[in-house]
Short mmCIF file of C-alpha atoms in Angstrom, two decimals:
data_model
loop_
_atom_site.label_atom_id
_atom_site.label_comp_id
_atom_site.label_asym_id
_atom_site.label_seq_id
_atom_site.Cartn_x
_atom_site.Cartn_y
_atom_site.Cartn_z
CA UNK N 3 75.89 -92.30 -110.31
CA UNK N 4 74.37 -88.96 -111.24
CA UNK N 5 75.31 -89.25 -114.90
CA UNK N 6 73.80 -92.76 -115.12
CA UNK N 7 70.63 -91.72 -113.28
CA UNK N 8 70.23 -88.74 -115.55
CA UNK N 9 70.62 -90.87 -118.67
CA UNK N 10 68.36 -93.68 -117.48
CA UNK N 11 65.65 -91.64 -115.76
CA UNK N 12 65.73 -88.20 -117.39
CA UNK N 13 66.75 -86.54 -114.12
CA UNK N 14 66.15 -82.80 -114.32
CA UNK N 15 66.67 -81.65 -110.73
CA UNK N 16 69.31 -82.56 -108.18
CA UNK N 17 69.10 -81.80 -104.47
CA UNK N 18 72.35 -81.81 -102.52
CA UNK N 19 71.87 -82.89 -98.91
CA UNK N 20 74.65 -82.90 -96.35
CA UNK N 21 74.63 -84.18 -92.78
CA UNK N 22 76.78 -83.71 -89.70
CA UNK N 23 79.44 -86.19 -88.69
CA UNK N 24 79.61 -87.67 -92.19
CA UNK N 25 82.14 -90.49 -92.28
CA UNK N 26 83.19 -89.53 -95.82
CA UNK N 27 84.65 -86.29 -94.51
CA UNK N 28 86.96 -88.20 -92.15
CA UNK N 29 88.72 -89.50 -95.27
CA UNK N 30 89.92 -85.94 -95.88
CA UNK N 31 92.32 -86.24 -92.96
CA UNK N 32 92.44 -83.84 -90.03
CA UNK N 33 90.38 -81.27 -91.95
CA UNK N 34 87.48 -83.73 -92.10
CA UNK N 35 87.14 -84.42 -88.38
CA UNK N 36 85.03 -82.00 -86.36
CA UNK N 37 84.21 -81.65 -82.68
CA UNK N 38 80.96 -80.56 -81.06
CA UNK N 39 81.86 -76.98 -80.03
CA UNK N 40 80.17 -74.08 -81.82
CA UNK N 41 83.49 -73.22 -83.51
CA UNK N 42 83.94 -76.80 -84.75
CA UNK N 43 80.35 -76.92 -85.99
CA UNK N 44 80.94 -73.71 -87.94
CA UNK N 45 84.08 -75.24 -89.52
CA UNK N 46 82.14 -78.38 -90.40
CA UNK N 47 79.30 -76.42 -91.99
CA UNK N 48 81.80 -74.37 -94.02
CA UNK N 49 83.49 -77.56 -95.29
CA UNK N 50 80.13 -79.09 -96.26
CA UNK N 51 79.12 -75.97 -98.16
CA UNK N 52 82.48 -75.91 -99.95
CA UNK N 53 81.98 -79.44 -101.29
CA UNK N 54 78.30 -78.91 -102.06
CA UNK N 55 79.15 -75.81 -104.10
CA UNK N 56 81.80 -77.79 -106.00
CA UNK N 57 79.26 -80.49 -106.84
CA UNK N 58 76.69 -77.86 -107.86
CA UNK N 59 79.16 -76.39 -110.38
CA UNK N 60 79.69 -79.83 -111.93
CA UNK N 61 75.94 -80.44 -112.17
CA UNK N 62 75.28 -76.97 -113.60
CA UNK N 63 77.80 -77.68 -116.41
CA UNK N 64 75.77 -80.63 -117.72
CA UNK N 65 74.36 -80.28 -121.20
CA UNK N 66 71.46 -79.73 -121.19
CA UNK N 67 71.74 -78.21 -117.74
CA UNK N 68 70.01 -79.78 -114.77
CA UNK N 69 68.70 -77.61 -111.98
CA UNK N 70 70.56 -77.91 -108.71
CA UNK N 71 70.01 -76.33 -105.34
CA UNK N 72 71.98 -76.18 -102.13
CA UNK N 73 69.70 -75.69 -99.18
CA UNK N 74 71.43 -75.98 -95.82
CA UNK N 75 69.03 -77.62 -93.39
CA UNK N 76 69.42 -77.18 -89.67
CA UNK N 77 67.76 -80.07 -87.83
CA UNK N 78 68.79 -79.14 -84.33
CA UNK N 79 71.62 -81.67 -84.35
CA UNK N 80 74.17 -78.98 -83.50
CA UNK N 81 74.05 -79.25 -79.73
#
């Protein structure tokens, strides 16, 4: 999707947004399912950052390079 969007629309910047309790992470198996405790939330945040950083590396390797940013956003959903 990103490659097509870049080609069709001259995309120059990509923002990577993650959200809690993402169903896609459950496809990772037990490592993708997180509880609501502070410790589980920390594990979930770490996993999200791991995948976001991986995606950022792929985007940064484009030629010519596109700008990409990872900006963790806390919306108060970690109860």
